């Protein structure tokens, strides 16, 4: 029995008077409720209500004058039989933080709960809504029942059913691997959204092939973006495209495919994630993008700032919704960028309580999650985070990204100069001598500052419509004051903090200012 149906069955058998199911998939929820009611040992009548149809017993005509919620609830109270009442539009009358709930509706619902609890007949009201809205008067009476997004079996059944129904008009060139990839690409979508995405793939050339995975992913990116909290980030870079950070890249590479059944057979749990802190501009965000691309997993970015909405209770709901969506997309990488800014001050005297509650929700999920969602959190000012965030068990490891040493600077220069064409005639020849000179003169530079030096040199060359030269690069470096000079005290403070609390992201090769030959 599916988890939702099983939980609902137990609640109905226990005669809970008021349940609330939050989901955008109304029809799917209604189907599951029908199945749960039909499977009860003691039969119950099924009643439904919507603002357009009014209250009606399944298979019967609507009751008169029951379109208004208060009148409908009074009608519910008059039903003297074992019954389950499914209410689809009631959330619109329960307030949303900007407007007060309808007092007549709230009072009538409380009366129904009182009568159902005291009566001898087993009767339950189930509110089905896309958003969770519970007035304070009902907080102690209502039980929230989780309804997850469809998992891999449900989406695979949908795909197979659509293939069968369209086999006369759509050519299907998908082997077992292709069907598996297409199914995984649709994880995190509702069944309706997944059906729309597969339908679009089918009409795209009147064929369904493995290349349509990209089209489904593009549709999922739109779906995730509509939440306003998450964003599906596409990245083409690999870990090899990240200069330096050998220790961090090696650690990530060893956890490749760790979410597969083969790893579970070794007794390995799915890795929880990693916290990457350090000097700004040294590759923290780039590493998150590269890790997801290298592992072949979707990268989902969470915007902590958007989680904190203005409505009372909305921030906690936003966090739960975002985490549920991430788990539905598993296996995936959840990238929480600049987490220190989002949770700075949580639990302090200046916090009104919202930040602490949202932070607590995230911490609990991070500790207890069982799905293969690998979290990569990046932070610049680690001291702004609450201490409980840094304790062992939250993350598998905490890495500190320092300014690149001479060897890493040479590698970063080589990567950026190789990646750009540098004009029709090409750039300077990347000899060991030139790389040693560039690495030496750019001591104290971050990776981002080296990249900007390359860009500045390219602008100089482009202005004269000539090839990039070594002199352009050296001039750009000499005219740049690095962050390590402007904020030397802060960088020193970060390094001091990391000595005993974090693992270096780079293997120490010495900061002698010279790249190896």
XYZ file of C-alpha atoms in Angstrom:
517
model
C 0.000 0.000 0.000
C 1.395 3.476 -0.881
C 2.640 5.449 2.171
C -0.021 8.166 1.913
C -2.885 5.692 1.583
C -1.568 3.642 4.492
C -1.224 6.705 6.751
C -4.665 7.974 5.733
C -6.244 4.575 6.409
C -4.831 4.500 9.939
C -6.068 8.038 10.652
C -9.550 7.209 9.401
C -9.651 4.040 11.456
C -8.578 6.087 14.506
C -11.501 8.463 13.774
C -9.452 11.662 13.501
C -12.060 14.403 12.924
C -10.083 16.872 10.751
C -7.242 16.176 8.292
C -5.400 18.558 5.942
C -3.650 17.366 2.776
C -1.412 19.905 1.034
C -0.820 19.171 -2.649
C -1.173 20.740 -6.082
C -2.210 17.314 -7.419
C -5.852 17.456 -6.396
C -7.047 14.630 -8.631
C -4.256 12.322 -7.547
C -5.091 13.034 -3.891
C -8.803 12.395 -4.522
C -7.995 9.062 -6.177
C -5.904 8.007 -3.178
C -8.688 9.046 -0.759
C -11.220 7.037 -2.795
C -8.972 3.978 -2.589
C -8.383 4.407 1.151
C -12.106 4.778 1.906
C -12.977 1.808 -0.297
C -10.437 -0.314 1.585
C -11.811 0.371 5.081
C -13.160 -2.653 6.951
C -16.162 -0.626 8.109
C -17.807 1.038 5.075
C -18.128 4.819 4.994
C -20.008 7.094 2.630
C -17.893 9.515 0.606
C -19.033 13.142 0.327
C -17.355 15.886 -1.710
C -17.570 19.666 -1.749
C -16.237 22.396 -4.005
C -17.210 26.044 -4.257
C -18.725 25.468 -7.718
C -20.627 22.200 -7.166
C -21.614 22.407 -3.509
C -21.875 19.420 -1.169
C -22.863 16.083 -2.659
C -22.747 12.427 -1.739
C -20.709 10.358 -4.198
C -22.969 9.467 -7.111
C -25.824 11.692 -5.871
C -27.138 15.180 -6.624
C -25.723 18.241 -4.833
C -27.380 19.423 -1.652
C -29.262 22.693 -2.024
C -27.700 25.953 -0.836
C -24.372 24.434 0.183
C -22.017 26.432 -2.024
C -21.075 28.825 0.797
C -18.546 27.175 3.168
C -20.384 27.956 6.417
C -23.675 26.585 5.017
C -21.843 23.541 3.676
C -20.298 22.780 7.092
C -23.694 23.072 8.726
C -24.925 20.555 6.155
C -22.000 18.266 7.008
C -22.995 18.382 10.686
C -26.503 17.182 9.745
C -25.214 14.002 8.056
C -25.780 11.106 10.483
C -23.888 8.210 8.916
C -20.334 6.929 8.845
C -18.767 9.237 6.288
C -15.674 10.969 4.934
C -16.124 14.557 3.706
C -13.536 15.797 1.167
C -13.455 19.614 0.882
C -11.495 20.992 -2.071
C -11.762 24.801 -1.853
C -11.987 25.510 1.852
C -8.459 26.972 2.084
C -9.650 30.112 0.286
C -11.748 30.971 3.367
C -9.095 30.207 6.010
C -6.962 33.350 5.615
C -3.442 33.710 4.244
C -1.601 36.132 6.529
C -2.765 39.218 4.617
C -6.463 38.739 5.286
C -8.331 37.256 8.189
C -10.068 33.910 7.921
C -13.840 33.977 7.534
C -15.045 33.781 11.163
C -18.286 31.944 10.261
C -16.318 29.263 8.385
C -13.836 28.804 11.213
C -16.612 28.614 13.820
C -18.612 26.116 11.756
C -15.527 23.956 11.237
C -14.776 23.959 14.961
C -18.365 22.928 15.647
C -18.020 20.044 13.185
C -14.802 18.869 14.834
C -16.465 19.011 18.265
C -19.508 17.043 17.113
C -17.451 14.436 15.220
C -15.187 13.873 18.209
C -18.114 13.460 20.615
C -20.401 11.451 18.314
C -20.636 7.683 18.055
C -20.427 7.608 14.252
C -17.038 7.591 12.538
C -16.911 10.847 10.543
C -13.875 12.723 9.183
C -13.380 15.959 7.244
C -10.424 16.058 4.833
C -9.357 19.468 3.496
C -7.428 19.182 0.200
C -5.564 22.357 -0.804
C -2.458 23.472 -2.740
C -1.281 25.593 0.214
C -1.281 24.975 3.942
C -3.590 27.445 5.687
C -4.548 26.712 9.281
C -6.098 29.468 11.405
C -4.782 29.635 14.988
C -8.172 28.501 16.315
C -7.781 25.169 14.471
C -4.104 24.415 15.108
C -4.855 21.896 17.870
C -7.701 20.215 15.954
C -6.171 19.578 12.540
C -3.751 16.814 11.516
C -1.564 17.475 8.457
C -1.024 14.446 6.206
C 2.002 14.563 3.899
C 1.431 13.845 0.215
C 4.702 13.428 -1.664
C 5.371 14.194 -5.298
C 5.272 11.101 -7.524
C 8.271 8.822 -7.232
C 10.115 6.849 -9.859
C 7.556 3.969 -10.047
C 4.626 6.347 -10.644
C 6.438 8.313 -13.346
C 7.669 5.119 -15.012
C 4.082 3.804 -15.106
C 2.976 7.114 -16.643
C 5.694 6.907 -19.301
C 4.883 3.308 -20.215
C 1.178 4.101 -20.392
C 1.771 7.069 -22.709
C 4.016 4.962 -24.937
C 1.300 2.297 -25.250
C -1.447 4.834 -25.966
C 0.585 6.610 -28.656
C 2.384 3.641 -30.231
C 0.515 4.074 -33.552
C 1.521 7.728 -33.988
C 4.860 8.109 -32.167
C 8.042 6.211 -32.959
C 9.692 5.148 -29.703
C 13.462 4.588 -29.865
C 14.152 4.089 -26.182
C 15.954 1.128 -24.674
C 15.789 0.318 -20.952
C 18.580 2.807 -20.159
C 16.816 5.556 -22.104
C 13.508 4.968 -20.353
C 15.277 5.014 -17.011
C 16.983 8.339 -17.846
C 13.712 9.878 -19.047
C 11.969 8.756 -15.855
C 14.681 10.194 -13.623
C 14.627 13.456 -15.591
C 10.963 13.936 -14.661
C 11.450 13.382 -10.916
C 10.371 16.443 -8.926
C 7.403 17.183 -11.193
C 3.742 16.476 -10.590
C 2.184 13.730 -12.724
C 0.412 16.386 -14.817
C 3.683 18.269 -15.378
C 5.497 15.047 -16.231
C 2.728 14.112 -18.678
C 2.980 17.510 -20.355
C 6.767 17.204 -20.648
C 6.612 13.706 -22.172
C 3.806 14.812 -24.528
C 5.969 17.692 -25.708
C 8.855 15.271 -26.258
C 6.586 12.991 -28.305
C 5.408 15.726 -30.666
C 8.976 16.988 -31.059
C 9.746 15.231 -34.337
C 7.004 12.605 -33.801
C 9.559 10.395 -32.033
C 10.654 9.667 -28.499
C 14.414 9.207 -28.153
C 17.029 9.477 -25.435
C 17.868 12.985 -26.639
C 14.440 14.079 -25.353
C 15.850 13.855 -21.830
C 17.187 17.385 -22.349
C 13.717 18.627 -23.301
C 12.197 17.071 -20.162
C 14.956 18.630 -18.047
C 14.216 22.025 -19.598
C 10.540 21.619 -18.668
C 11.536 20.623 -15.144
C 13.734 23.712 -14.891
C 10.648 25.821 -15.632
C 8.624 23.909 -13.041
C 11.247 24.312 -10.327
C 11.789 27.964 -11.179
C 8.069 28.714 -10.726
C 8.400 27.882 -7.039
C 10.542 31.011 -6.650
C 12.740 29.134 -4.169
C 14.749 26.705 -6.291
C 16.505 26.876 -9.627
C 17.770 24.043 -11.802
C 21.294 25.052 -12.827
C 22.818 23.597 -15.994
C 26.588 23.258 -15.969
C 28.996 21.907 -18.560
C 32.200 22.200 -16.532
C 33.963 19.266 -14.900
C 36.123 18.978 -11.803
C 39.140 19.060 -14.102
C 38.095 22.582 -15.132
C 38.562 23.830 -11.556
C 42.092 25.081 -10.927
C 43.767 23.795 -7.750
C 41.715 22.473 -4.803
C 43.168 18.990 -5.324
C 42.167 17.673 -1.884
C 38.537 18.780 -2.272
C 38.287 17.471 -5.839
C 39.763 14.120 -4.796
C 37.285 13.870 -1.903
C 34.363 14.570 -4.248
C 35.657 12.210 -6.926
C 35.784 9.322 -4.428
C 32.069 9.825 -3.733
C 31.062 9.540 -7.368
C 28.175 7.024 -7.827
C 27.796 6.720 -4.048
C 23.986 6.817 -4.391
C 23.865 3.626 -6.490
C 22.743 0.218 -5.221
C 26.312 -0.977 -5.737
C 27.489 1.435 -3.016
C 24.686 0.334 -0.685
C 25.901 -3.253 -1.116
C 29.195 -2.108 0.413
C 27.254 -0.882 3.436
C 27.817 2.760 2.483
C 25.187 5.342 3.430
C 24.414 8.088 0.934
C 26.770 11.020 1.669
C 25.049 13.977 3.339
C 27.045 16.841 1.906
C 29.901 19.235 2.369
C 30.306 22.783 3.681
C 32.837 24.844 1.735
C 34.065 28.064 3.289
C 37.011 30.338 2.639
C 38.293 33.395 0.869
C 35.816 34.905 -1.653
C 36.542 34.251 -5.320
C 38.538 31.057 -4.822
C 36.213 28.541 -6.485
C 33.563 27.518 -3.944
C 30.563 28.021 -6.236
C 32.471 26.720 -9.247
C 33.192 23.497 -7.368
C 29.478 22.981 -6.656
C 28.678 23.280 -10.368
C 31.575 21.037 -11.379
C 30.720 18.305 -8.860
C 27.136 17.972 -10.096
C 28.243 17.895 -13.734
C 30.982 15.356 -13.006
C 28.543 13.093 -11.181
C 25.876 13.438 -13.863
C 23.309 14.677 -11.325
C 20.916 17.637 -11.543
C 22.133 20.707 -9.654
C 19.372 22.527 -7.755
C 20.221 25.918 -6.285
C 18.290 27.157 -3.249
C 17.930 30.898 -2.711
C 17.777 31.289 1.074
C 16.746 34.941 0.746
C 13.540 33.989 -1.079
C 12.637 31.476 1.608
C 11.995 34.316 4.043
C 8.604 35.586 2.885
C 6.680 38.351 4.600
C 3.616 36.347 5.629
C 3.448 34.781 9.073
C 4.361 31.108 8.846
C 5.169 31.324 5.133
C 8.952 31.087 5.598
C 8.762 27.739 7.379
C 6.349 26.481 4.720
C 8.691 27.670 1.965
C 11.626 25.784 3.460
C 9.633 22.559 3.853
C 8.324 22.875 0.302
C 11.797 23.485 -1.150
C 13.291 20.516 0.700
C 10.414 18.261 -0.365
C 10.974 19.247 -3.996
C 14.716 18.544 -3.693
C 14.019 15.099 -2.226
C 11.558 14.361 -5.031
C 14.352 15.120 -7.544
C 16.816 12.757 -5.810
C 19.448 11.734 -6.598
C 20.559 15.330 -6.994
C 22.930 17.982 -5.651
C 21.332 20.764 -3.594
C 23.507 23.882 -3.728
C 22.882 26.424 -0.956
C 25.008 29.413 -1.949
C 26.181 31.956 0.656
C 24.341 30.180 3.431
C 26.017 32.454 5.970
C 23.997 35.433 4.692
C 20.724 33.535 4.813
C 21.075 32.246 8.357
C 23.171 35.000 9.935
C 21.715 35.956 13.287
C 19.462 32.892 13.624
C 18.680 32.396 17.297
C 20.263 35.678 18.413
C 18.558 38.469 20.326
C 17.835 40.332 17.064
C 15.985 37.342 15.582
C 12.191 37.528 15.772
C 12.028 33.740 15.773
C 11.399 33.162 12.073
C 15.081 32.651 11.192
C 15.524 30.235 14.104
C 12.501 28.154 13.049
C 13.522 28.030 9.389
C 17.096 27.226 10.400
C 15.837 24.473 12.705
C 13.764 22.961 9.890
C 16.807 22.886 7.622
C 19.062 21.416 10.336
C 16.590 18.657 11.184
C 16.213 17.726 7.538
C 19.979 17.766 7.037
C 20.434 15.409 9.974
C 17.536 13.038 9.291
C 17.205 12.920 5.483
C 17.483 9.465 3.962
C 17.130 10.302 0.268
C 20.260 10.769 -1.886
C 20.320 14.573 -1.822
C 23.943 15.734 -1.598
C 24.093 19.220 -0.066
C 26.870 21.616 -1.030
C 26.703 24.724 1.151
C 29.092 27.612 0.542
C 29.917 30.408 2.973
C 32.299 33.368 3.089
C 31.903 34.416 6.726
C 31.639 31.176 8.657
C 31.657 32.958 12.008
C 28.165 34.293 11.200
C 26.673 30.801 11.314
C 25.188 29.371 14.536
C 27.565 26.888 16.263
C 25.137 23.947 15.966
C 25.368 24.191 12.187
C 29.050 23.234 12.295
C 28.955 20.230 14.583
C 29.897 16.798 13.270
C 27.083 14.911 11.620
C 25.503 17.864 9.835
C 27.959 17.577 6.956
C 30.393 14.839 6.011
C 33.220 17.373 5.932
C 33.997 21.077 6.214
C 36.574 22.345 3.722
C 38.462 25.617 3.791
C 39.385 27.180 0.442
C 42.431 29.394 0.797
C 44.109 31.674 -1.724
C 45.799 29.557 -4.409
C 49.487 28.816 -3.979
C 52.008 29.218 -6.787
C 51.305 25.830 -8.344
C 47.551 26.439 -8.297
C 47.905 29.955 -9.695
C 49.832 28.580 -12.649
C 47.091 25.999 -13.187
C 44.383 28.689 -13.035
C 46.235 30.913 -15.509
C 46.603 27.950 -17.865
C 42.908 27.038 -17.635
C 41.638 30.562 -18.346
C 44.091 31.239 -21.162
C 43.359 27.869 -22.774
C 39.596 28.336 -22.516
C 39.569 31.636 -24.441
C 40.596 31.939 -28.118
C 42.351 35.293 -27.460
C 41.685 36.656 -30.942
C 42.120 35.295 -34.478
C 45.876 34.965 -34.035
C 45.603 33.236 -30.656
C 47.238 34.260 -27.407
C 50.776 33.973 -26.080
C 52.463 30.590 -25.997
C 51.903 29.092 -22.554
C 55.508 28.175 -21.817
C 56.582 27.041 -18.334
C 58.555 30.278 -18.040
C 55.483 32.452 -18.749
C 53.337 30.497 -16.300
C 56.052 30.823 -13.637
C 56.195 34.577 -14.226
C 52.383 34.995 -14.119
C 52.089 32.847 -10.980
C 54.841 34.813 -9.283
C 53.502 38.288 -10.047
C 49.939 37.309 -9.036
C 50.786 36.110 -5.531
C 47.850 36.843 -3.211
C 45.329 36.768 -6.085
C 42.181 34.671 -5.938
C 41.028 32.580 -8.888
C 38.333 35.141 -9.723
C 40.929 37.947 -9.739
C 43.173 35.963 -12.084
C 40.207 35.452 -14.407
C 39.469 39.180 -14.395
C 43.112 39.905 -15.189
C 42.789 37.682 -18.277
C 39.568 39.488 -19.261
C 41.207 42.908 -18.784
C 44.116 41.831 -20.974
C 41.709 40.645 -23.645
C 39.957 44.028 -23.672
C 43.328 45.749 -24.250
C 44.101 43.406 -27.132
C 40.625 43.679 -28.631
C 40.746 47.492 -28.581
C 43.779 47.365 -30.884
C 42.354 44.352 -32.818
C 45.463 42.264 -32.143
C 46.387 39.058 -30.379
C 46.688 38.906 -26.606
C 50.262 39.206 -25.355
C 52.057 38.405 -22.133
C 52.578 42.164 -21.619
C 48.776 42.658 -21.546
C 48.444 40.099 -18.777
C 51.321 41.459 -16.714
C 49.943 45.002 -17.057
C 46.484 43.838 -15.893
C 47.994 42.163 -12.815
C 50.046 45.220 -11.855
C 46.922 47.371 -12.017
C 44.895 45.106 -9.726
C 44.841 45.358 -5.933
C 43.738 41.927 -4.692
C 41.224 41.337 -1.923
C 43.940 39.780 0.217
C 45.599 43.211 0.343
C 42.453 45.285 0.746
C 41.115 43.082 3.551
C 44.250 41.476 4.888
C 42.960 41.348 8.469
C 39.772 39.496 7.482
C 41.697 36.964 5.389
C 44.085 36.353 8.270
C 41.127 35.878 10.611
C 39.558 33.328 8.236
C 42.801 31.378 8.022
C 43.160 31.350 11.793
C 39.607 30.053 12.208
C 40.180 27.257 9.692
C 43.372 25.888 11.274
C 41.531 23.719 13.806
C 38.026 23.597 12.361
C 38.264 22.725 8.673
C 40.121 20.548 6.210
C 42.291 22.386 3.636
C 40.771 22.137 0.157
C 44.261 22.191 -1.358
C 47.239 19.987 -0.690
C 49.856 22.355 0.729
C 52.574 22.885 -1.854
C 54.136 25.972 -0.364
C 53.515 29.611 -1.174
C 56.943 30.429 -2.505
C 55.580 32.473 -5.396
C 57.041 30.159 -8.032
C 55.152 27.621 -10.118
C 56.903 24.314 -10.736
C 58.631 23.792 -14.038
